[in-house]
Amino acid sequence: MLRRSHLSIAFAAAIAATNVGASQFYIFPVKEIEGLSERATETVRPLVDRRVVKYFTPEMQRDLLGYFVAGVASIYPQSTVHARQVRDTVKGSYKFVNNDNQACGEGFVAPVGSAYAIAIGVTRASYFEVDRGANVELLIPLTINLQLIKPERGKIAYTISETIYTPFLFTKQEMGLPKTAASISNALADNSRKLISSLLETARRNFNPNETPVRIIGRDGKFLVANKGFEIGFQPGLELEAVTAAGKQALFRVISVDSGYTVLLPIAGSVSEGEDYLFTFETGVDDARKPKLMPVTSNKPEKLWSNRVAELFAKDIGFNAPFQLAPVDVNFSDTMDSVRALANCVPWDKYPAARTVSDSRSDAPQFFLRFEHSLSPVALNKAANSVKTSETFISAVSAQVVDNDGNVVFAELGSDRYELDKVDNRGLSLANAQEVALKNATSRLAENFRKSIKLTPTDFRIARVSDGNFWVDGLPATGQNIVYEVLRPLSVSINGKPALMKQALDGTTQPPEQDGGQARFAYSISSPDVPKPEKGDIVRVLTPLRGHLPEMSACGDIYRAEGSLKADYLAPLFNHVAYRSPRYLVSISDADFYSDANRLLASGFYRFRLPHFTPTEFCFKPGYKLVQKSGECKESCTSTFLSAGSVIVEKGGARTQQAVVAQEVTIEGFAEAERNNFIGLKSMEESLRTLEDLSRKFNPK
């Protein structure tokens, strides 16, 4: 009863909002730069270095917020309002009153049902300092994020971010002087304004809520089928207000989405088949039929690069992958706290969705994206009596798609060889160059991901259902947990075929069991809105059935041949060979992956948690041997060395399989002090070149 009361109140507010004009929307700026406040500690914002924050003085932040508010008003001149102009009703003629002290209800009032909060925040600020003899070289990468939020739904409607790099060169005597700090602050302020302008311009082009006419074309029991799908913005779980041309109001919950149609549940208002409703959608969205893929990032200092990789990967992958990315904003609760505090004329108790409850979401991602990064030694080349230098290195990023039981489903890799040339020690800093190389490697990873990773779902039918279990014909139960979804064919036809409604089942890590020639699944319903599975429903298996394969995971150590140079940066490359092996069902054994994934699931308010790793029968370890065979130095040096890489499989500590690739390599033209760095660089280059050979040896036909 309480839930229905909340819905009725929210619906009444939506009706008031619609009287303004269904296409009208309002935007109120959040006057706070997230990530720079005192509560944004390094624990809460590990990517924001406090050495950078100190340059964003209170006066500078006020100026930037003024610039931001003015920018919002310029791109949305008929929509911008102050946070205190937003309420649960509408009043007066439009006017933006930028007054923090205005009374609630004074002058024009915008309805929260038609309003969006727009917020900016510093999501990353790094500080790199390099000693250059008499000088100090600084590099400060700064990432600013812009979000448009539907506050009464507790939902991010649109988000983008951009990064800018600010380099500095000071003498050591200048470091620590007030004028130096002022110079850094001024440069950061200028670049922050550039980022804000660019973000707002991108938002102007892409965020313009529009009305779309949608027809109710059929009914199956309490469910309605509409004639448009994810392509216009429908997403499962949304609660959407809509209105007919005659002003008839309705409130719908989106149950299931496909291409060209959507299954809706009416929760307020009287709705009839054949009626046309106007729905308002903000931006284009990814295919809601695709399974969700959550990037897993770390807040440990040595793994902060994973956040940058996840951000870059999301931008590069676009809508063309077989998954829809579902990143978690770990600071969204803080954002909503700020929105509610500033828009404090809204009676937020009327909108329970504005306060997301822990473990309240049942639509957890079915897959997780894990990253590994490898960076070679930096090989410095400087000719005698020359002011020119060259620093060369390789950056590689690999990714594993992991199912909800910790098994690797797909794996891909991207790399970049970077040469940093300088004259008289001037040019990009090494830290900046490594950032660029990481970006390039991630871009190639995303490109390879799009090309090689395919999902080929397989459909089966439910034969019978009883007491929280259903049985499926033709599906072998081999002990492997299966990622699947259950679809109900409805009585409404779309293009001559039954519309399909996805059932809301809680994710489980319990594998199906063989039972009399059928696979038996245990299930539980995660939403009272949808019916239980029935005989004839479709079980769509999303991943290849590989339960018949031997299970394998990482042993946890690296094999280093006796006498070898240390080259652990090669390990992720050889791990990649194991992860993509078709001969094994490979599981992730890294404890940090599970703790990070579950931390993100909790931050996203998901009920599901990844189960702890279960030891496997087999384990693998990467191995290498890097040994100089011969070499000499005159004006410059030459070296011939053995570069070998391997993947070793063990069972109970005994070796059961080993694949090796090895080659002798000769390099020349380097200084003696740089010998190991050049050997390391070349060994990584050779390892990448021969990775397919190693994979073929590890997986003989």
PDB file of N, CA, C and O in Angstrom, residues 195-244:
ATOM      1  N   LEU A 195      37.928  22.471 -20.729  1.00  0.00           N
ATOM      2  CA  LEU A 195      37.206  21.207 -20.592  1.00  0.00           C
ATOM      3  C   LEU A 195      35.715  21.445 -20.395  1.00  0.00           C
ATOM      4  O   LEU A 195      34.876  20.773 -21.015  1.00  0.00           O
ATOM      5  N   ILE A 196      35.361  22.387 -19.533  1.00  0.00           N
ATOM      6  CA  ILE A 196      33.945  22.670 -19.266  1.00  0.00           C
ATOM      7  C   ILE A 196      33.244  23.112 -20.549  1.00  0.00           C
ATOM      8  O   ILE A 196      32.134  22.648 -20.867  1.00  0.00           O
ATOM      9  N   SER A 197      33.882  23.994 -21.307  1.00  0.00           N
ATOM     10  CA  SER A 197      33.284  24.454 -22.570  1.00  0.00           C
ATOM     11  C   SER A 197      33.078  23.296 -23.534  1.00  0.00           C
ATOM     12  O   SER A 197      32.023  23.175 -24.173  1.00  0.00           O
ATOM     13  N   SER A 198      34.082  22.436 -23.648  1.00  0.00           N
ATOM     14  CA  SER A 198      33.988  21.302 -24.569  1.00  0.00           C
ATOM     15  C   SER A 198      32.906  20.321 -24.131  1.00  0.00           C
ATOM     16  O   SER A 198      32.126  19.822 -24.956  1.00  0.00           O
ATOM     17  N   LEU A 199      32.833  20.042 -22.832  1.00  0.00           N
ATOM     18  CA  LEU A 199      31.819  19.123 -22.317  1.00  0.00           C
ATOM     19  C   LEU A 199      30.413  19.672 -22.540  1.00  0.00           C
ATOM     20  O   LEU A 199      29.494  18.940 -22.932  1.00  0.00           O
ATOM     21  N   LEU A 200      30.234  20.964 -22.295  1.00  0.00           N
ATOM     22  CA  LEU A 200      28.916  21.570 -22.490  1.00  0.00           C
ATOM     23  C   LEU A 200      28.516  21.564 -23.961  1.00  0.00           C
ATOM     24  O   LEU A 200      27.343  21.328 -24.291  1.00  0.00           O
ATOM     25  N   GLU A 201      29.464  21.803 -24.837  1.00  0.00           N
ATOM     26  CA  GLU A 201      29.150  21.780 -26.264  1.00  0.00           C
ATOM     27  C   GLU A 201      28.744  20.372 -26.703  1.00  0.00           C
ATOM     28  O   GLU A 201      27.797  20.196 -27.480  1.00  0.00           O
ATOM     29  N   THR A 202      29.437  19.357 -26.179  1.00  0.00           N
ATOM     30  CA  THR A 202      29.065  17.975 -26.496  1.00  0.00           C
ATOM     31  C   THR A 202      27.676  17.659 -25.956  1.00  0.00           C
ATOM     32  O   THR A 202      26.866  17.010 -26.628  1.00  0.00           O
ATOM     33  N   ALA A 203      27.392  18.120 -24.737  1.00  0.00           N
ATOM     34  CA  ALA A 203      26.060  17.905 -24.162  1.00  0.00           C
ATOM     35  C   ALA A 203      24.989  18.597 -25.000  1.00  0.00           C
ATOM     36  O   ALA A 203      23.908  18.043 -25.230  1.00  0.00           O
ATOM     37  N   ARG A 204      25.284  19.806 -25.453  1.00  0.00           N
ATOM     38  CA  ARG A 204      24.305  20.543 -26.273  1.00  0.00           C
ATOM     39  C   ARG A 204      23.937  19.750 -27.527  1.00  0.00           C
ATOM     40  O   ARG A 204      22.768  19.692 -27.927  1.00  0.00           O
ATOM     41  N   ARG A 205      24.940  19.120 -28.144  1.00  0.00           N
ATOM     42  CA  ARG A 205      24.689  18.362 -29.370  1.00  0.00           C
ATOM     43  C   ARG A 205      23.931  17.063 -29.107  1.00  0.00           C
ATOM     44  O   ARG A 205      23.166  16.605 -29.959  1.00  0.00           O
ATOM     45  N   ASN A 206      24.158  16.465 -27.940  1.00  0.00           N
ATOM     46  CA  ASN A 206      23.669  15.104 -27.723  1.00  0.00           C
ATOM     47  C   ASN A 206      22.522  14.974 -26.726  1.00  0.00           C
ATOM     48  O   ASN A 206      21.838  13.953 -26.728  1.00  0.00           O
ATOM     49  N   PHE A 207      22.347  15.971 -25.867  1.00  0.00           N
ATOM     50  CA  PHE A 207      21.300  15.849 -24.854  1.00  0.00           C
ATOM     51  C   PHE A 207      20.207  16.873 -25.121  1.00  0.00           C
ATOM     52  O   PHE A 207      20.343  18.049 -24.787  1.00  0.00           O
ATOM     53  N   ASN A 208      19.145  16.417 -25.736  1.00  0.00           N
ATOM     54  CA  ASN A 208      17.968  17.245 -25.966  1.00  0.00           C
ATOM     55  C   ASN A 208      16.741  16.342 -25.894  1.00  0.00           C
ATOM     56  O   ASN A 208      16.365  15.719 -26.890  1.00  0.00           O
ATOM     57  N   PRO A 209      16.153  16.215 -24.710  1.00  0.00           N
ATOM     58  CA  PRO A 209      14.988  15.339 -24.568  1.00  0.00           C
ATOM     59  C   PRO A 209      13.910  15.663 -25.595  1.00  0.00           C
ATOM     60  O   PRO A 209      13.536  16.826 -25.769  1.00  0.00           O
ATOM     61  N   ASN A 210      13.458  14.625 -26.272  1.00  0.00           N
ATOM     62  CA  ASN A 210      12.452  14.797 -27.320  1.00  0.00           C
ATOM     63  C   ASN A 210      11.271  13.875 -27.085  1.00  0.00           C
ATOM     64  O   ASN A 210      11.412  12.780 -26.540  1.00  0.00           O
ATOM     65  N   GLU A 211      10.117  14.329 -27.535  1.00  0.00           N
ATOM     66  CA  GLU A 211       8.923  13.492 -27.497  1.00  0.00           C
ATOM     67  C   GLU A 211       8.946  12.505 -28.657  1.00  0.00           C
ATOM     68  O   GLU A 211       9.335  12.851 -29.775  1.00  0.00           O
ATOM     69  N   THR A 212       8.521  11.281 -28.392  1.00  0.00           N
ATOM     70  CA  THR A 212       8.401  10.273 -29.437  1.00  0.00           C
ATOM     71  C   THR A 212       7.035   9.613 -29.323  1.00  0.00           C
ATOM     72  O   THR A 212       6.674   9.121 -28.246  1.00  0.00           O
ATOM     73  N   PRO A 213       6.252   9.590 -30.405  1.00  0.00           N
ATOM     74  CA  PRO A 213       4.951   8.916 -30.342  1.00  0.00           C
ATOM     75  C   PRO A 213       5.121   7.402 -30.346  1.00  0.00           C
ATOM     76  O   PRO A 213       5.897   6.849 -31.129  1.00  0.00           O
ATOM     77  N   VAL A 214       4.403   6.732 -29.464  1.00  0.00           N
ATOM     78  CA  VAL A 214       4.473   5.274 -29.325  1.00  0.00           C
ATOM     79  C   VAL A 214       3.044   4.740 -29.255  1.00  0.00           C
ATOM     80  O   VAL A 214       2.214   5.273 -28.507  1.00  0.00           O
ATOM     81  N   ARG A 215       2.777   3.691 -30.013  1.00  0.00           N
ATOM     82  CA  ARG A 215       1.426   3.107 -30.030  1.00  0.00           C
ATOM     83  C   ARG A 215       1.396   1.815 -29.223  1.00  0.00           C
ATOM     84  O   ARG A 215       2.316   0.991 -29.302  1.00  0.00           O
ATOM     85  N   ILE A 216       0.333   1.637 -28.456  1.00  0.00           N
ATOM     86  CA  ILE A 216       0.085   0.376 -27.754  1.00  0.00           C
ATOM     87  C   ILE A 216      -0.588  -0.560 -28.750  1.00  0.00           C
ATOM     88  O   ILE A 216      -1.730  -0.327 -29.167  1.00  0.00           O
ATOM     89  N   ILE A 217       0.123  -1.615 -29.171  1.00  0.00           N
ATOM     90  CA  ILE A 217      -0.375  -2.452 -30.266  1.00  0.00           C
ATOM     91  C   ILE A 217      -0.969  -3.773 -29.796  1.00  0.00           C
ATOM     92  O   ILE A 217      -1.548  -4.510 -30.605  1.00  0.00           O
ATOM     93  N   GLY A 218      -0.839  -4.091 -28.515  1.00  0.00           N
ATOM     94  CA  GLY A 218      -1.410  -5.351 -28.064  1.00  0.00           C
ATOM     95  C   GLY A 218      -1.322  -5.516 -26.565  1.00  0.00           C
ATOM     96  O   GLY A 218      -0.615  -4.774 -25.875  1.00  0.00           O
ATOM     97  N   ARG A 219      -2.049  -6.499 -26.058  1.00  0.00           N
ATOM     98  CA  ARG A 219      -2.068  -6.792 -24.626  1.00  0.00           C
ATOM     99  C   ARG A 219      -2.006  -8.300 -24.432  1.00  0.00           C
ATOM    100  O   ARG A 219      -2.625  -9.068 -25.177  1.00  0.00           O
ATOM    101  N   ASP A 220      -1.249  -8.713 -23.420  1.00  0.00           N
ATOM    102  CA  ASP A 220      -1.227 -10.111 -22.987  1.00  0.00           C
ATOM    103  C   ASP A 220      -1.378 -10.086 -21.474  1.00  0.00           C
ATOM    104  O   ASP A 220      -0.416  -9.807 -20.745  1.00  0.00           O
ATOM    105  N   GLY A 221      -2.593 -10.334 -21.003  1.00  0.00           N
ATOM    106  CA  GLY A 221      -2.860 -10.225 -19.573  1.00  0.00           C
ATOM    107  C   GLY A 221      -2.677  -8.788 -19.117  1.00  0.00           C
ATOM    108  O   GLY A 221      -3.232  -7.852 -19.704  1.00  0.00           O
ATOM    109  N   LYS A 222      -1.856  -8.584 -18.101  1.00  0.00           N
ATOM    110  CA  LYS A 222      -1.634  -7.230 -17.592  1.00  0.00           C
ATOM    111  C   LYS A 222      -0.539  -6.489 -18.348  1.00  0.00           C
ATOM    112  O   LYS A 222      -0.291  -5.308 -18.095  1.00  0.00           O
ATOM    113  N   PHE A 223       0.118  -7.163 -19.292  1.00  0.00           N
ATOM    114  CA  PHE A 223       1.244  -6.561 -20.005  1.00  0.00           C
ATOM    115  C   PHE A 223       0.805  -5.977 -21.343  1.00  0.00           C
ATOM    116  O   PHE A 223      -0.024  -6.562 -22.053  1.00  0.00           O
ATOM    117  N   LEU A 224       1.382  -4.828 -21.677  1.00  0.00           N
ATOM    118  CA  LEU A 224       1.114  -4.154 -22.939  1.00  0.00           C
ATOM    119  C   LEU A 224       2.352  -4.226 -23.822  1.00  0.00           C
ATOM    120  O   LEU A 224       3.483  -4.224 -23.328  1.00  0.00           O
ATOM    121  N   VAL A 225       2.132  -4.258 -25.127  1.00  0.00           N
ATOM    122  CA  VAL A 225       3.240  -4.249 -26.075  1.00  0.00           C
ATOM    123  C   VAL A 225       3.155  -2.968 -26.895  1.00  0.00           C
ATOM    124  O   VAL A 225       2.107  -2.663 -27.482  1.00  0.00           O
ATOM    125  N   ALA A 226       4.253  -2.201 -26.888  1.00  0.00           N
ATOM    126  CA  ALA A 226       4.337  -0.955 -27.652  1.00  0.00           C
ATOM    127  C   ALA A 226       5.131  -1.190 -28.927  1.00  0.00           C
ATOM    128  O   ALA A 226       5.942  -2.122 -29.010  1.00  0.00           O
ATOM    129  N   ASN A 227       4.929  -0.323 -29.922  1.00  0.00           N
ATOM    130  CA  ASN A 227       5.489  -0.575 -31.256  1.00  0.00           C
ATOM    131  C   ASN A 227       6.873   0.014 -31.479  1.00  0.00           C
ATOM    132  O   ASN A 227       7.336   0.106 -32.611  1.00  0.00           O
ATOM    133  N   LYS A 228       7.562   0.429 -30.421  1.00  0.00           N
ATOM    134  CA  LYS A 228       8.944   0.897 -30.550  1.00  0.00           C
ATOM    135  C   LYS A 228       9.770   0.293 -29.415  1.00  0.00           C
ATOM    136  O   LYS A 228       9.237  -0.016 -28.344  1.00  0.00           O
ATOM    137  N   GLY A 229      11.096   0.163 -29.675  1.00  0.00           N
ATOM    138  CA  GLY A 229      11.941  -0.534 -28.716  1.00  0.00           C
ATOM    139  C   GLY A 229      13.111   0.287 -28.222  1.00  0.00           C
ATOM    140  O   GLY A 229      13.026   1.517 -28.098  1.00  0.00           O
ATOM    141  N   PHE A 230      14.230  -0.398 -27.977  1.00  0.00           N
ATOM    142  CA  PHE A 230      15.394   0.260 -27.385  1.00  0.00           C
ATOM    143  C   PHE A 230      15.928   1.377 -28.266  1.00  0.00           C
ATOM    144  O   PHE A 230      16.596   2.296 -27.781  1.00  0.00           O
ATOM    145  N   GLU A 231      15.641   1.324 -29.572  1.00  0.00           N
ATOM    146  CA  GLU A 231      16.217   2.298 -30.497  1.00  0.00           C
ATOM    147  C   GLU A 231      15.771   3.731 -30.204  1.00  0.00           C
ATOM    148  O   GLU A 231      16.436   4.687 -30.610  1.00  0.00           O
ATOM    149  N   ILE A 232      14.658   3.918 -29.495  1.00  0.00           N
ATOM    150  CA  ILE A 232      14.234   5.282 -29.159  1.00  0.00           C
ATOM    151  C   ILE A 232      14.552   5.643 -27.714  1.00  0.00           C
ATOM    152  O   ILE A 232      14.366   6.796 -27.315  1.00  0.00           O
ATOM    153  N   GLY A 233      15.014   4.661 -26.916  1.00  0.00           N
ATOM    154  CA  GLY A 233      15.401   4.985 -25.548  1.00  0.00           C
ATOM    155  C   GLY A 233      14.780   4.134 -24.465  1.00  0.00           C
ATOM    156  O   GLY A 233      15.107   4.298 -23.288  1.00  0.00           O
ATOM    157  N   PHE A 234      13.876   3.217 -24.798  1.00  0.00           N
ATOM    158  CA  PHE A 234      13.317   2.331 -23.780  1.00  0.00           C
ATOM    159  C   PHE A 234      14.426   1.466 -23.177  1.00  0.00           C
ATOM    160  O   PHE A 234      15.247   0.903 -23.902  1.00  0.00           O
ATOM    161  N   GLN A 235      14.442   1.375 -21.853  1.00  0.00           N
ATOM    162  CA  GLN A 235      15.394   0.538 -21.130  1.00  0.00           C
ATOM    163  C   GLN A 235      14.661  -0.185 -20.006  1.00  0.00           C
ATOM    164  O   GLN A 235      13.802   0.415 -19.334  1.00  0.00           O
ATOM    165  N   PRO A 236      14.953  -1.465 -19.778  1.00  0.00           N
ATOM    166  CA  PRO A 236      14.258  -2.206 -18.716  1.00  0.00           C
ATOM    167  C   PRO A 236      14.412  -1.522 -17.362  1.00  0.00           C
ATOM    168  O   PRO A 236      15.476  -0.997 -17.026  1.00  0.00           O
ATOM    169  N   GLY A 237      13.317  -1.526 -16.592  1.00  0.00           N
ATOM    170  CA  GLY A 237      13.344  -0.978 -15.243  1.00  0.00           C
ATOM    171  C   GLY A 237      12.931   0.473 -15.137  1.00  0.00           C
ATOM    172  O   GLY A 237      12.653   0.958 -14.035  1.00  0.00           O
ATOM    173  N   LEU A 238      12.900   1.199 -16.256  1.00  0.00           N
ATOM    174  CA  LEU A 238      12.514   2.612 -16.200  1.00  0.00           C
ATOM    175  C   LEU A 238      11.034   2.749 -15.862  1.00  0.00           C
ATOM    176  O   LEU A 238      10.205   1.933 -16.265  1.00  0.00           O
ATOM    177  N   GLU A 239      10.699   3.793 -15.123  1.00  0.00           N
ATOM    178  CA  GLU A 239       9.309   4.199 -14.939  1.00  0.00           C
ATOM    179  C   GLU A 239       9.120   5.499 -15.700  1.00  0.00           C
ATOM    180  O   GLU A 239       9.813   6.488 -15.440  1.00  0.00           O
ATOM    181  N   LEU A 240       8.196   5.493 -16.668  1.00  0.00           N
ATOM    182  CA  LEU A 240       8.067   6.600 -17.606  1.00  0.00           C
ATOM    183  C   LEU A 240       6.643   7.134 -17.618  1.00  0.00           C
ATOM    184  O   LEU A 240       5.673   6.363 -17.680  1.00  0.00           O
ATOM    185  N   GLU A 241       6.538   8.474 -17.563  1.00  0.00           N
ATOM    186  CA  GLU A 241       5.248   9.111 -17.747  1.00  0.00           C
ATOM    187  C   GLU A 241       5.014   9.320 -19.233  1.00  0.00           C
ATOM    188  O   GLU A 241       5.955   9.518 -20.002  1.00  0.00           O
ATOM    189  N   ALA A 242       3.763   9.276 -19.651  1.00  0.00           N
ATOM    190  CA  ALA A 242       3.421   9.517 -21.050  1.00  0.00           C
ATOM    191  C   ALA A 242       2.042  10.157 -21.108  1.00  0.00           C
ATOM    192  O   ALA A 242       1.252  10.078 -20.161  1.00  0.00           O
ATOM    193  N   VAL A 243       1.747  10.788 -22.247  1.00  0.00           N
ATOM    194  CA  VAL A 243       0.489  11.518 -22.398  1.00  0.00           C
ATOM    195  C   VAL A 243      -0.005  11.355 -23.829  1.00  0.00           C
ATOM    196  O   VAL A 243       0.791  11.283 -24.772  1.00  0.00           O
ATOM    197  N   THR A 244      -1.319  11.260 -24.003  1.00  0.00           N
ATOM    198  CA  THR A 244      -1.899  11.227 -25.339  1.00  0.00           C
ATOM    199  C   THR A 244      -2.075  12.651 -25.843  1.00  0.00           C
ATOM    200  O   THR A 244      -1.947  13.624 -25.091  1.00  0.00           O
TER     201      THR A 244
END
